[in-house]
Short mmCIF file of C-alpha atoms in Angstrom, two decimals:
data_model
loop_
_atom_site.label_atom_id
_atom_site.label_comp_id
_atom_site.label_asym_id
_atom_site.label_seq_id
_atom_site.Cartn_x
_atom_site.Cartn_y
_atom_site.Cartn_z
CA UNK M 1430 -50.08 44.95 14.35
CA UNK M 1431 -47.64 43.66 16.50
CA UNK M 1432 -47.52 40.08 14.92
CA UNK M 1433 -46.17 42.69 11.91
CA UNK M 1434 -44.29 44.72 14.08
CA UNK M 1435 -42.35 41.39 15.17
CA UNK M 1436 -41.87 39.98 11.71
CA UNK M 1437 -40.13 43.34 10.87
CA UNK M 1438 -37.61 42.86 13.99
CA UNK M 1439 -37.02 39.02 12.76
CA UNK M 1440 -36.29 40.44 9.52
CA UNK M 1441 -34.23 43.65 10.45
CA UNK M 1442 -32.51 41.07 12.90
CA UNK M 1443 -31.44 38.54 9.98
CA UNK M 1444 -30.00 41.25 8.03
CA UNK M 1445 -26.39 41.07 9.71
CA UNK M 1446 -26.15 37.73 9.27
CA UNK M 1447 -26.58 38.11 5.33
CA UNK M 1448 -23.99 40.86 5.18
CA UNK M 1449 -21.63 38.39 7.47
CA UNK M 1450 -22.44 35.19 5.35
CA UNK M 1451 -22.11 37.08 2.35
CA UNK M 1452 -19.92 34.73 -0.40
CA UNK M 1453 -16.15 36.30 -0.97
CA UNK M 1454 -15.64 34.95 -4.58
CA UNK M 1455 -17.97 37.80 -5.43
CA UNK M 1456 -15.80 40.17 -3.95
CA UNK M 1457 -13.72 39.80 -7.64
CA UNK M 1458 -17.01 40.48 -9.60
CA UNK M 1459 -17.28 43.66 -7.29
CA UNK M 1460 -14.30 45.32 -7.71
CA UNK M 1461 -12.87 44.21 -11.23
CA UNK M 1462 -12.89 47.46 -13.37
CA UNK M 1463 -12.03 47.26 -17.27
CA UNK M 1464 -8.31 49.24 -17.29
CA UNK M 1465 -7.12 48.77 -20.70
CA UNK M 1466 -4.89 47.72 -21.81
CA UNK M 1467 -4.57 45.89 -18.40
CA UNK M 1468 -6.89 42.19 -17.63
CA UNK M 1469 -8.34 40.56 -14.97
CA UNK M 1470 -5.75 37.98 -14.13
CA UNK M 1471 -8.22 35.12 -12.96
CA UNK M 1472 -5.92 34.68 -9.68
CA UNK M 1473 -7.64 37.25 -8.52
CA UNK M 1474 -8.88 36.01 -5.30
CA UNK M 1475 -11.32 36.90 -2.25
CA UNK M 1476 -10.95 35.04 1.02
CA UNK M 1477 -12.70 35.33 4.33
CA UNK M 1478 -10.33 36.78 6.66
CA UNK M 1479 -10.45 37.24 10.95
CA UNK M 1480 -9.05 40.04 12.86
CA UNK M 1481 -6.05 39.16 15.02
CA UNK M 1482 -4.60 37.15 12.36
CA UNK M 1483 -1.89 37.17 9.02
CA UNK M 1484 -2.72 35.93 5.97
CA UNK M 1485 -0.19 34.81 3.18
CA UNK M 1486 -1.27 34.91 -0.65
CA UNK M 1487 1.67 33.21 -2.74
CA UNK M 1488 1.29 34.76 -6.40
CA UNK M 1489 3.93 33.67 -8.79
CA UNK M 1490 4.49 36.69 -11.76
CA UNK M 1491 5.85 35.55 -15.03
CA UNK M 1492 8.67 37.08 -17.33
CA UNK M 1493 6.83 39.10 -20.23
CA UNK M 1494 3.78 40.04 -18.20
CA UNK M 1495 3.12 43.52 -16.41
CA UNK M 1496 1.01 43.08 -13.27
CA UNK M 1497 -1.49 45.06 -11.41
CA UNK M 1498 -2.38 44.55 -8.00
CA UNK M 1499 -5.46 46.63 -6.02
CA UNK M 1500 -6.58 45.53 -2.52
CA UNK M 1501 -9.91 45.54 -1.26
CA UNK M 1502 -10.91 45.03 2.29
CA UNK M 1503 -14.41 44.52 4.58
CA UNK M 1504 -15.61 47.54 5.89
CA UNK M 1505 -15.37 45.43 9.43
CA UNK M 1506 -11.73 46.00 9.49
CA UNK M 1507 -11.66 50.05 9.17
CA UNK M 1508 -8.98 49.86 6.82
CA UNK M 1509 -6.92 48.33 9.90
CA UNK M 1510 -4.51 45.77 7.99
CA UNK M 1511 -1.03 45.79 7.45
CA UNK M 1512 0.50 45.09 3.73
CA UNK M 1513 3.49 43.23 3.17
CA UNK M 1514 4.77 42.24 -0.06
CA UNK M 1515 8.09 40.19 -0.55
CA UNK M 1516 9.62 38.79 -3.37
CA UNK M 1517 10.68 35.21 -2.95
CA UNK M 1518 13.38 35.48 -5.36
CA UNK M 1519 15.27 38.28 -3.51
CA UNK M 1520 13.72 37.77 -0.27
CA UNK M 1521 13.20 42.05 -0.56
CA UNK M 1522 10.11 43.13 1.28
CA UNK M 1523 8.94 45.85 -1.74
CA UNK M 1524 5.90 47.22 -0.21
CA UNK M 1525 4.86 47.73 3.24
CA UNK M 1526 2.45 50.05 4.03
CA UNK M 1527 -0.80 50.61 6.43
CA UNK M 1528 -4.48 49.89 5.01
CA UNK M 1529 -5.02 53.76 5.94
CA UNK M 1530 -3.49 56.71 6.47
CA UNK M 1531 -3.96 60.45 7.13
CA UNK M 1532 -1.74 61.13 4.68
CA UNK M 1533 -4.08 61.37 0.91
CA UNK M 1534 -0.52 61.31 -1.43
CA UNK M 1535 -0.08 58.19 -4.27
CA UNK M 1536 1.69 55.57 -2.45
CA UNK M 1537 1.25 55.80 1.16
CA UNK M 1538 -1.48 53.40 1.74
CA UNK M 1539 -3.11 50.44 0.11
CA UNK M 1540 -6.85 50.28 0.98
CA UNK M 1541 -8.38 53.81 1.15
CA UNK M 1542 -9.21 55.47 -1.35
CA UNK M 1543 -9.96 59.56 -1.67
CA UNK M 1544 -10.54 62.22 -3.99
CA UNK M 1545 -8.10 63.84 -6.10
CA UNK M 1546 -8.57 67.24 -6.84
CA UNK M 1547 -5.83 67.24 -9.37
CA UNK M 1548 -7.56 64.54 -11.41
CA UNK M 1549 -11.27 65.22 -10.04
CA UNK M 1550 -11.63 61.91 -9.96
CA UNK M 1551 -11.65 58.87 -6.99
CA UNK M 1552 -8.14 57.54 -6.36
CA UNK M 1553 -7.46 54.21 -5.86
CA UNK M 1554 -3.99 52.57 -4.29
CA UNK M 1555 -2.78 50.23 -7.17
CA UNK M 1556 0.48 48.82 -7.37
CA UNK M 1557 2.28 48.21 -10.35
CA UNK M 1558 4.98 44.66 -10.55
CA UNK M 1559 7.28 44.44 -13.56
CA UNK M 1560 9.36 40.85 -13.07
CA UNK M 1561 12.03 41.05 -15.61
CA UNK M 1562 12.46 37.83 -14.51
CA UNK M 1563 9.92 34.99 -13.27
CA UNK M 1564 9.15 35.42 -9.54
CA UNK M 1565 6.81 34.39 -7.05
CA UNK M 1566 4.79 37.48 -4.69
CA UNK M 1567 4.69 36.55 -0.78
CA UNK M 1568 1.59 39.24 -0.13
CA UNK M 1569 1.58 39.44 3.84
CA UNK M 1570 -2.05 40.90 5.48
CA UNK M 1571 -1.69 41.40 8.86
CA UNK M 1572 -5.27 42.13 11.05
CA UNK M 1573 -5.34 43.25 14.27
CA UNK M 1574 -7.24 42.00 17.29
CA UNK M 1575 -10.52 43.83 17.01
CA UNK M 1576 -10.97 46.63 19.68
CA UNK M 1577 -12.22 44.55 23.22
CA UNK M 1578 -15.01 45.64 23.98
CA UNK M 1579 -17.05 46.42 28.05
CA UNK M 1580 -19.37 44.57 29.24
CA UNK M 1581 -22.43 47.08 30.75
CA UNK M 1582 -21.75 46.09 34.41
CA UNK M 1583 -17.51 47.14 33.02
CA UNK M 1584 -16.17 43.74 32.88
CA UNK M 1585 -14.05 42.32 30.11
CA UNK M 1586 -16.54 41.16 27.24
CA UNK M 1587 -15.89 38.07 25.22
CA UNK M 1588 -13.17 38.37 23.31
CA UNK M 1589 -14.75 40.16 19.57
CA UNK M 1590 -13.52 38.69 16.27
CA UNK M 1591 -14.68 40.70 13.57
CA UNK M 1592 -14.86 38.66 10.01
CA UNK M 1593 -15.12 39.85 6.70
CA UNK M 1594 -13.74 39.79 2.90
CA UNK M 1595 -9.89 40.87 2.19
CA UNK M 1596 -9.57 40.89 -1.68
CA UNK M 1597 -7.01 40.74 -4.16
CA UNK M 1598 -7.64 42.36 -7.86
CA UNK M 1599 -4.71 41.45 -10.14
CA UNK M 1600 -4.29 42.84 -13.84
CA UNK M 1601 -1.65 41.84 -16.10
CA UNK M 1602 -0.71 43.19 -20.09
CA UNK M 1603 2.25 42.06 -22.15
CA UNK M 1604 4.76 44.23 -20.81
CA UNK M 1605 6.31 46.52 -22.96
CA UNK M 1606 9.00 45.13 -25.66
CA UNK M 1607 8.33 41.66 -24.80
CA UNK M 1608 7.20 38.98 -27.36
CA UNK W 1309 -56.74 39.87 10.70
CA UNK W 1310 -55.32 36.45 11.39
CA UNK W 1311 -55.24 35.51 7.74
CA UNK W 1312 -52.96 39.81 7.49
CA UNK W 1313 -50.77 38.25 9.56
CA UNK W 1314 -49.39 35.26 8.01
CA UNK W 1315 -47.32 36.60 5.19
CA UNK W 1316 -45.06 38.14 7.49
CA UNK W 1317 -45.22 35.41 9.51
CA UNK W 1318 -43.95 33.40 6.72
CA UNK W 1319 -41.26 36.22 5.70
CA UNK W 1320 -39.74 35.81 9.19
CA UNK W 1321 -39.45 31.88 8.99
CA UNK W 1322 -38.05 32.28 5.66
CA UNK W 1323 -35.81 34.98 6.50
CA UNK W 1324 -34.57 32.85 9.45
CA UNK W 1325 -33.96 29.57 7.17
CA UNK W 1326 -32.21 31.57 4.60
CA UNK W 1327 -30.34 32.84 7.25
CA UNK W 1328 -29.10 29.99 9.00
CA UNK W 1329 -28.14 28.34 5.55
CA UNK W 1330 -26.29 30.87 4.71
CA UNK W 1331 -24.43 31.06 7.91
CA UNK W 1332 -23.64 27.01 7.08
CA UNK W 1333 -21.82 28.02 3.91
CA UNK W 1334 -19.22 29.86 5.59
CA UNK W 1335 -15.95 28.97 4.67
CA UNK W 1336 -13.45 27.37 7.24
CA UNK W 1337 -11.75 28.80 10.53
CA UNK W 1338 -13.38 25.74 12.71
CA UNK W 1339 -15.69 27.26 14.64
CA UNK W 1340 -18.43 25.80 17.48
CA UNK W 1341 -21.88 25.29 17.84
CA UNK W 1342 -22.43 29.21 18.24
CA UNK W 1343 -20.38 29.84 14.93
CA UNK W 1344 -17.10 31.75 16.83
CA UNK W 1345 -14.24 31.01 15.61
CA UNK W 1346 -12.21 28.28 17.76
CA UNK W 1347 -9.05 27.31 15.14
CA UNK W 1348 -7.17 29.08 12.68
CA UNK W 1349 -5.26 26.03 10.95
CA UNK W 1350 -2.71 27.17 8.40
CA UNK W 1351 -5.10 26.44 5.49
CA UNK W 1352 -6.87 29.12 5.52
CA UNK W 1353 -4.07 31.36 6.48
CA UNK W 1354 -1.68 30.50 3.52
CA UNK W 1355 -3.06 30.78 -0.09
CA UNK W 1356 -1.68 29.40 -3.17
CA UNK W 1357 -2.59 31.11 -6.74
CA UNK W 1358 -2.17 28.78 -9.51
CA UNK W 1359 -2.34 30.59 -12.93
CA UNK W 1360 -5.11 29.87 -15.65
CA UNK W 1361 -3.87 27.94 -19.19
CA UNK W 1362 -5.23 30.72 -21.43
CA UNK W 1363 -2.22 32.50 -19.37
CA UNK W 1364 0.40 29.79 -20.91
CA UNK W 1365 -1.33 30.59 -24.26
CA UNK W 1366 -0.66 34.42 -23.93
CA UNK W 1367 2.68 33.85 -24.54
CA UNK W 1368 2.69 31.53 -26.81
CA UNK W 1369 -0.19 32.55 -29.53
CA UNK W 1370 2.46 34.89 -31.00
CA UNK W 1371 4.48 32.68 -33.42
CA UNK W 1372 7.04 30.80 -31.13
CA UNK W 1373 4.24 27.82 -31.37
CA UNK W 1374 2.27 26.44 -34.10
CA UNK W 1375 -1.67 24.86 -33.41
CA UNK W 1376 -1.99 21.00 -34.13
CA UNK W 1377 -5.40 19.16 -33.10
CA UNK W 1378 -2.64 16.30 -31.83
CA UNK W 1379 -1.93 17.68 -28.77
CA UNK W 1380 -5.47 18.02 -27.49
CA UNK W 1381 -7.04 15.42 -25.25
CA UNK W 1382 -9.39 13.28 -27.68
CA UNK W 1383 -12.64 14.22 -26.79
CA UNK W 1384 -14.09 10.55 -26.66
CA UNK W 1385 -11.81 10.15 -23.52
CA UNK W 1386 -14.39 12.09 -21.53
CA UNK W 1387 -16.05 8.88 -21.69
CA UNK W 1388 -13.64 6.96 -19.25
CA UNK W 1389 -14.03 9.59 -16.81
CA UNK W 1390 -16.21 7.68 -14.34
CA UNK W 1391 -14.95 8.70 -10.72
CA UNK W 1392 -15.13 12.36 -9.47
CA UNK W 1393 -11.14 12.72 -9.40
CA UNK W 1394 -10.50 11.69 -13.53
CA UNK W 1395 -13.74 13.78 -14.05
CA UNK W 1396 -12.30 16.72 -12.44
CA UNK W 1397 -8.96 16.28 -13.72
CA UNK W 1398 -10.09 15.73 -17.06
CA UNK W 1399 -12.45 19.05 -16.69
CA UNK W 1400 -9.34 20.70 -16.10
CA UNK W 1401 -7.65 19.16 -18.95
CA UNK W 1402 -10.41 19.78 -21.65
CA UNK W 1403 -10.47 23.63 -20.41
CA UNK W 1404 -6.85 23.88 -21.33
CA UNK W 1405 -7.17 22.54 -24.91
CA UNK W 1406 -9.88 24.89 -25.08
CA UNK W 1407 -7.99 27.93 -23.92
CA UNK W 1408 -5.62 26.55 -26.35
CA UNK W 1409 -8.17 26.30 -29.05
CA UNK W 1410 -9.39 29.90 -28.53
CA UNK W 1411 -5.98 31.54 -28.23
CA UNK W 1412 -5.33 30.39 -32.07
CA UNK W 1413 -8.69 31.05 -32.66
CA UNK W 1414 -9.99 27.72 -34.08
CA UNK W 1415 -13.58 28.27 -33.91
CA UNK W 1416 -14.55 24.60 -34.55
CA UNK W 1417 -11.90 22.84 -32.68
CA UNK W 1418 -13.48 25.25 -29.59
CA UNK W 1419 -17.10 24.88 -29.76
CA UNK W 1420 -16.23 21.06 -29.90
CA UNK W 1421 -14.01 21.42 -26.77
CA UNK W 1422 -16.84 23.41 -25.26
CA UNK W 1423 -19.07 20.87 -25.84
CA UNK W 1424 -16.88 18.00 -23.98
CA UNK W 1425 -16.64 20.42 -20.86
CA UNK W 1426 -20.26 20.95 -20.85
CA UNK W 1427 -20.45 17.45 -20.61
CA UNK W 1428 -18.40 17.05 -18.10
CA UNK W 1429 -19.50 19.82 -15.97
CA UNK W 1430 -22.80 18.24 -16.08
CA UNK W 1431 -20.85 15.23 -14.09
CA UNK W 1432 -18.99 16.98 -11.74
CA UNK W 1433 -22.26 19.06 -10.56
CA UNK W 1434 -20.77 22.81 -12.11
CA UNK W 1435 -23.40 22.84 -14.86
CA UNK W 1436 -25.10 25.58 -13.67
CA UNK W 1437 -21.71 27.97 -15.04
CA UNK W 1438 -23.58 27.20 -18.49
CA UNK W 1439 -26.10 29.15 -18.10
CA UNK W 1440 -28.24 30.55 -21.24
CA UNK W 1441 -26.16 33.86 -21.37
CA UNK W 1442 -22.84 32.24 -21.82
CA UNK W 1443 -24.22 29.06 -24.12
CA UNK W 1444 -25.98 31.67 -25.85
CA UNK W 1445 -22.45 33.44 -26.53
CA UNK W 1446 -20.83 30.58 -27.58
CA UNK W 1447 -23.39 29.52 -29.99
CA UNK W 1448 -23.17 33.15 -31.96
CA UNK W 1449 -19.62 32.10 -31.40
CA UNK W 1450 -17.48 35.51 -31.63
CA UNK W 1451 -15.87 36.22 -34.95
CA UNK W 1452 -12.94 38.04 -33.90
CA UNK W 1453 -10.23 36.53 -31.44
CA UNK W 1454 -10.26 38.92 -28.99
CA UNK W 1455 -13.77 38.19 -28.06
CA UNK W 1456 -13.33 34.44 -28.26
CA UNK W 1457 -10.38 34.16 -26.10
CA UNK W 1458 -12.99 36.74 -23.70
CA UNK W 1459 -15.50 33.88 -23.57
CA UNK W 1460 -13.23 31.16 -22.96
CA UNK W 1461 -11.71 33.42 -19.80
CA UNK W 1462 -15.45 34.44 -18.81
CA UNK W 1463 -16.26 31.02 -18.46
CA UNK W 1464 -13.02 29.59 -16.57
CA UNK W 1465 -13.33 32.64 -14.41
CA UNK W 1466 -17.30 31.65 -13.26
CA UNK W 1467 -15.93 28.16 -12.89
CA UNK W 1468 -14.03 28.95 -10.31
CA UNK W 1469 -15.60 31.57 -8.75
CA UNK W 1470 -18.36 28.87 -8.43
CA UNK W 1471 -15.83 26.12 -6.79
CA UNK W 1472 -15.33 28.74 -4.87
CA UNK W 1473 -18.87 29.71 -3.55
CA UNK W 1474 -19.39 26.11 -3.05
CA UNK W 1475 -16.15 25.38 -0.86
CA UNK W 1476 -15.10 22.66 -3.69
CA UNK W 1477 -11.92 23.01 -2.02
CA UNK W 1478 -10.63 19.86 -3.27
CA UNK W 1479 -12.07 20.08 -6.88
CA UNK W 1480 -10.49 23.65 -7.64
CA UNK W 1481 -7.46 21.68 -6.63
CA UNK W 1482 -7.72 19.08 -9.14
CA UNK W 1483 -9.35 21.16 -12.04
CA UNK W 1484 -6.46 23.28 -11.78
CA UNK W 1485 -3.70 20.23 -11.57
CA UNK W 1486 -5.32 19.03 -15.14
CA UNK W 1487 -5.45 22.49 -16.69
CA UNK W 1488 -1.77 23.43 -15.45
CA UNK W 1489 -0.41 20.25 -16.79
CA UNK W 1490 -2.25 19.97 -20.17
CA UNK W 1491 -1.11 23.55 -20.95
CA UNK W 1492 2.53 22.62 -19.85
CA UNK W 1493 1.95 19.00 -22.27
CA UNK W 1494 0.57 21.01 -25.40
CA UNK W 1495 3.51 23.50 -24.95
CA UNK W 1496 6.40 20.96 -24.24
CA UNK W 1497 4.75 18.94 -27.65
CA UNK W 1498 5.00 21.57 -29.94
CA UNK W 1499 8.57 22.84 -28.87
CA UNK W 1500 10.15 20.79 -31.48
CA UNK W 1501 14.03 21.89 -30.67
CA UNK W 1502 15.57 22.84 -27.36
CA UNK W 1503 17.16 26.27 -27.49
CA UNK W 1504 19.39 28.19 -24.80
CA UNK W 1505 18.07 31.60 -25.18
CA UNK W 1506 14.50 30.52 -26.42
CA UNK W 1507 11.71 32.46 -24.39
CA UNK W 1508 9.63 29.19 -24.69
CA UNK W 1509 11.73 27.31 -22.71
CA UNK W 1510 12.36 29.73 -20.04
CA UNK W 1511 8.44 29.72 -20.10
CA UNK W 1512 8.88 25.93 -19.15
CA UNK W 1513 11.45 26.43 -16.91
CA UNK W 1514 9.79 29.41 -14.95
CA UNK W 1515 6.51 26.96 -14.57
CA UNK W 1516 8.62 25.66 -11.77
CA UNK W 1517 7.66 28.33 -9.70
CA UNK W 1518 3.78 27.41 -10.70
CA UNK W 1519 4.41 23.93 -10.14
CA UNK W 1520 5.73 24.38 -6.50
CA UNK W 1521 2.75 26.73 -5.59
CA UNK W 1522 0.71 23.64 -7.49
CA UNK W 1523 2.04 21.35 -5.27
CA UNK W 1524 1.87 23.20 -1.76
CA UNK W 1525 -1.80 24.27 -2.50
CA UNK W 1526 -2.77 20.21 -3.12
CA UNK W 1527 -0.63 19.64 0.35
CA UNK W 1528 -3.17 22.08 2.10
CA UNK W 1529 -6.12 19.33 0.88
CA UNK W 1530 -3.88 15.80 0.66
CA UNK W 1531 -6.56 14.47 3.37
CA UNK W 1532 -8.73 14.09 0.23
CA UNK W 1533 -7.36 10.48 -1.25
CA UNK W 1534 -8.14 11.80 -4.77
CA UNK W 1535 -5.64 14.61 -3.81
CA UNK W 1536 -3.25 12.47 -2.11
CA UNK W 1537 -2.99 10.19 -5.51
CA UNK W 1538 -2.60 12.73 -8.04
CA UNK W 1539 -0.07 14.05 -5.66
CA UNK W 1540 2.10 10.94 -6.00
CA UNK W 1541 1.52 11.12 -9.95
CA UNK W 1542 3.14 14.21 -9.94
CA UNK W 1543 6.40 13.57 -8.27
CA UNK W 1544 8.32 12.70 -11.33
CA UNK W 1545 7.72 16.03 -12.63
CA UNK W 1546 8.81 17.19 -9.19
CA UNK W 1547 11.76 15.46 -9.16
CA UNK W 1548 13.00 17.04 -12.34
CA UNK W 1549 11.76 20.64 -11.51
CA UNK W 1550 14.18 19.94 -8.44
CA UNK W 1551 17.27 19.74 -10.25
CA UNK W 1552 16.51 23.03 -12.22
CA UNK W 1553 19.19 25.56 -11.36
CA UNK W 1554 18.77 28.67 -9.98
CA UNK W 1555 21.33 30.90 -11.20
CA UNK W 1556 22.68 34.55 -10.52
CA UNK W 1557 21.96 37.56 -13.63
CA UNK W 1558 22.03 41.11 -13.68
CA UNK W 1559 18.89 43.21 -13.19
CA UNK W 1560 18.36 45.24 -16.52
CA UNK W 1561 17.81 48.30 -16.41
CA UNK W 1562 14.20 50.18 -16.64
CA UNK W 1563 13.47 53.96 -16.82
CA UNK W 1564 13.29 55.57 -13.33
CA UNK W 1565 10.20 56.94 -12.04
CA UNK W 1566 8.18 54.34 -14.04
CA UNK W 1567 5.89 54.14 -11.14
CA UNK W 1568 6.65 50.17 -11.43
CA UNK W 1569 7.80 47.89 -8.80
CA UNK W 1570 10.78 45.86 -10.43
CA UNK W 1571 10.48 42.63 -8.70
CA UNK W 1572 12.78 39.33 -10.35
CA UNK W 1573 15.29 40.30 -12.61
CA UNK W 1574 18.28 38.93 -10.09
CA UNK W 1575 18.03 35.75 -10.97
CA UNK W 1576 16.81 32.98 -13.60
CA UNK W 1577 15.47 29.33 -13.57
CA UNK W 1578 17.75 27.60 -15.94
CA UNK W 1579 17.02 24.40 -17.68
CA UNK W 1580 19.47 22.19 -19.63
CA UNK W 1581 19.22 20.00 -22.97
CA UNK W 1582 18.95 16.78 -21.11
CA UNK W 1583 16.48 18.22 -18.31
CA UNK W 1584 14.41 19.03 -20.98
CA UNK W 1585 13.84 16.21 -22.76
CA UNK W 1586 13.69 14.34 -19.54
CA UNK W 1587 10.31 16.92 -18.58
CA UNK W 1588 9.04 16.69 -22.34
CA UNK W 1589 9.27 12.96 -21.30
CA UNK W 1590 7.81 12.69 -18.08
CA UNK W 1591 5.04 15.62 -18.83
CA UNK W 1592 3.68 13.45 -21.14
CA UNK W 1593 3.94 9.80 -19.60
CA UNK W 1594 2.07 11.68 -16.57
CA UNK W 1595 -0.70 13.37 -18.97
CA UNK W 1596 -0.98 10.35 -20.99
CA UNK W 1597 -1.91 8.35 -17.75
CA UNK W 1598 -3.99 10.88 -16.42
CA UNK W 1599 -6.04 11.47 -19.23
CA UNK W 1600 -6.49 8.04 -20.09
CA UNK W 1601 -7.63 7.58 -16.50
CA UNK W 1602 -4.76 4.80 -15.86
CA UNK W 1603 -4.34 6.05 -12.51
#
């Protein structure tokens, strides 16, 4: 019985390092949803990410196309990352909002999702690009150090660096009037 | 009782093997022999999206393009692909001209292109993409466009979603060189007549954007030889996307409260008569060498 006992500790025990090892380029296959008349753009891209560090994604957005953009992070990060986007060609930063707030209102965060009453349904942040011209997205995550955590005895712990998925979902349709 | 206890026995070990070779796979911050992270290297902080051809295609099925078989890579030149970097450039290659294919829905002309990439997949170790499911929906190959443009996307999509499981850093890299610049060769080829306001050509001009985020993404992995060569290939190309001017124009004007961003729209990538037919040119001396493995 304990042989058993200790096989189901060695297993329970393993199980973190699955959910840490999982494989990002899933992620996509995930979180895709069919939004007609909207398709998966296949830059859609996952990529292992560490707190206490920015991340750049350089997407470039074509004349004709409409473009939609949903953000999807590890459950490590609490929602904690910062959202930047700029556009190269006018250098204007067009979005920059928190992963999370308390506020539940269309446009004031980018990761967390809630439930509309209006709609009765789950809403999801999505963001909506229309280049009249060719352009290139600078997307901008910032993470923050993970909290530090105490050591039993009170002393400073090794410094924590929590790891996990940060994903990009990105639609485009002809946009509207264009050939 | 001792006889109970070895399955679980076994379970452990194999739940610690899996384990450890998944923790192997991880992708890159450096890290040390007890797997924390030591070095973030700008890599892995900076990524660069290249586009798929089918999304080249998209804008040109309508009618601004005809289809002609001569633009596509002959098929028997998968033949000369002998070393990993030709094979991967040429898988790239062959995927456009199947996009291609699909997006003017030539049935034939795709199953035979889908035929040539199985082939090479086979060589450059992605064969398991074909699976039965997805050979299986080729061979009742879809009779409407729609769903044959769908398969075609499916299966670039699992191609690099599988580079990308695998850390194939470097072959993503060169699969999507040879499918960005056979898309850009089939479309420069069939634009017969250069035209100022032509939405084709600003198509070829605005690829200079793709290019550049091309050529910064192949920087991140020019430590690979293969890379650093097809690198050098490219820098005609570069040179000309250089001299492309970037010039001033009005935003237009969109309905307010669309719930759109409007990003662009202040200015436009303008290319000339003679810079033109100097990339038409140059496109095609580079593809021609490339896919005739002349490197």
């Amino acid at each position: 019985m304990k042989l058993f006992k200790l096989a189901l500790i060695l297993i329970a025990t393993m199980s973190p390092l699955f959910s840490e090892a999982q494989n990002c380029a899933e992620q996509v296959d995930l979180h895709k949803k069919f939004i007609k008349p909207f398709q998966l753009n296949d830059m859609s891209k996952s990529a292992v990410c560490v707190s206490g560090s920015t991340y750049e994604f350089k997407i470039p957005l074509t004349k004709g196309r409409e473009y939609r953009m949903q953000f999807y992070a590890a459950a490590v990060f609490n929602n904690k990352i910062n959202f930047t986007i700029i556009d190269e060609s006018t250098h204007e930063t067009v979005l920059n909002l928190p992963g999370e707030t308390y506020e539940r209102k269309v446009g004031s965060c980018v990761l967390a999702s809630w439930y509309d009453e209006d709609t009765e349904k789950e809403y999801t942040p999505y963001f909506d690009f229309y280049p009249p011209t060719s352009t290139t997205l600078k997307v901008i995550m910032e993470i923050p150090e993970a909290p530090q955590e105490k050591t039993s005895d009170g002393g400073v712990a090794p410094k924590k660096i929590d790891k996990g998925c940060v994903t990009i979902i990105l639609y485009d349709k002809p946009a509207e009037g264009s050939w | 009782m001792k006889s109970l206890h070895k399955p679980f026995m076994w379970i452990a070990a194999f739940g610690m093997m899996l384990g450890f070779a998944s923790c192997k796979s991880d992708p890159d911050p450096k890290k040390n022999d007890t797997g924390k992270i030591t070095e973030i290297t700008n890599d892995n902080l900076t990524f660069y999206l290249i586009p798929s051809p089918k999304d080249m295609f998209s804008f040109t099925s309508s009618n601004e393009i005809p289809f002609s078989t001569e633009v596509l890579n002959p098929a028997e030149n998968a033949d000369k692909y002998l070393d990993v970097q030709s094979q991967e450039l040429g898988f790239g290659m062959y995927s456009a001209d199947l996009a291609y294919t699909a997006a003017f829905f030539q049935t034939k002309e795709a199953k035979k292109y889908l035929k040539v990439v199985r082939g090479l997949s086979a060589q450059i170790g992605i064969s398991s993409v074909f699976d039965e499911a997805l050979v299986t929906r080729f061979d009742e190959m879809p009779d409407n466009k729609d769903s044959l443009i769908q398969v075609t996307n499916d299966t670039y999509f699992d191609i690099v979603k599988f580079l990308e499981e695998n850390e194939r850093k470097s072959s993503l890299a060169l699969i999507s060189t040879g499918g960005w610049l056979e898309s850009l060769y089939i479309v420069v080829s069939l634009v017969k007549e250069y035209k100022e306001n032509s939405d084709v050509i600003q198509l070829i001009a605005d690829q200079k954007n793709i290019f550049e985020n091309l050529l910064l993404y192949l920087e991140q992995h020019k430590s690979d030889p293969n890379i650093n060569s097809v690198i050098t290939e490219l820098a005609p190309i570069k040179a000309i996307y250089d001299q492309l001017e970037v010039v001033k124009v009005e935003r237009p004007k969109t309905p307010e409260n669309s719930g759109k961003i409007i990003v662009g729209g202040t200015t436009k990538i303008v290319i000339t008569a003679e810079q033109f037919k100097n990339l038409k040119e140059t496109i095609t001396k580079v593809r021609n060498k490339l896919s005739a493995n002349n490197v």
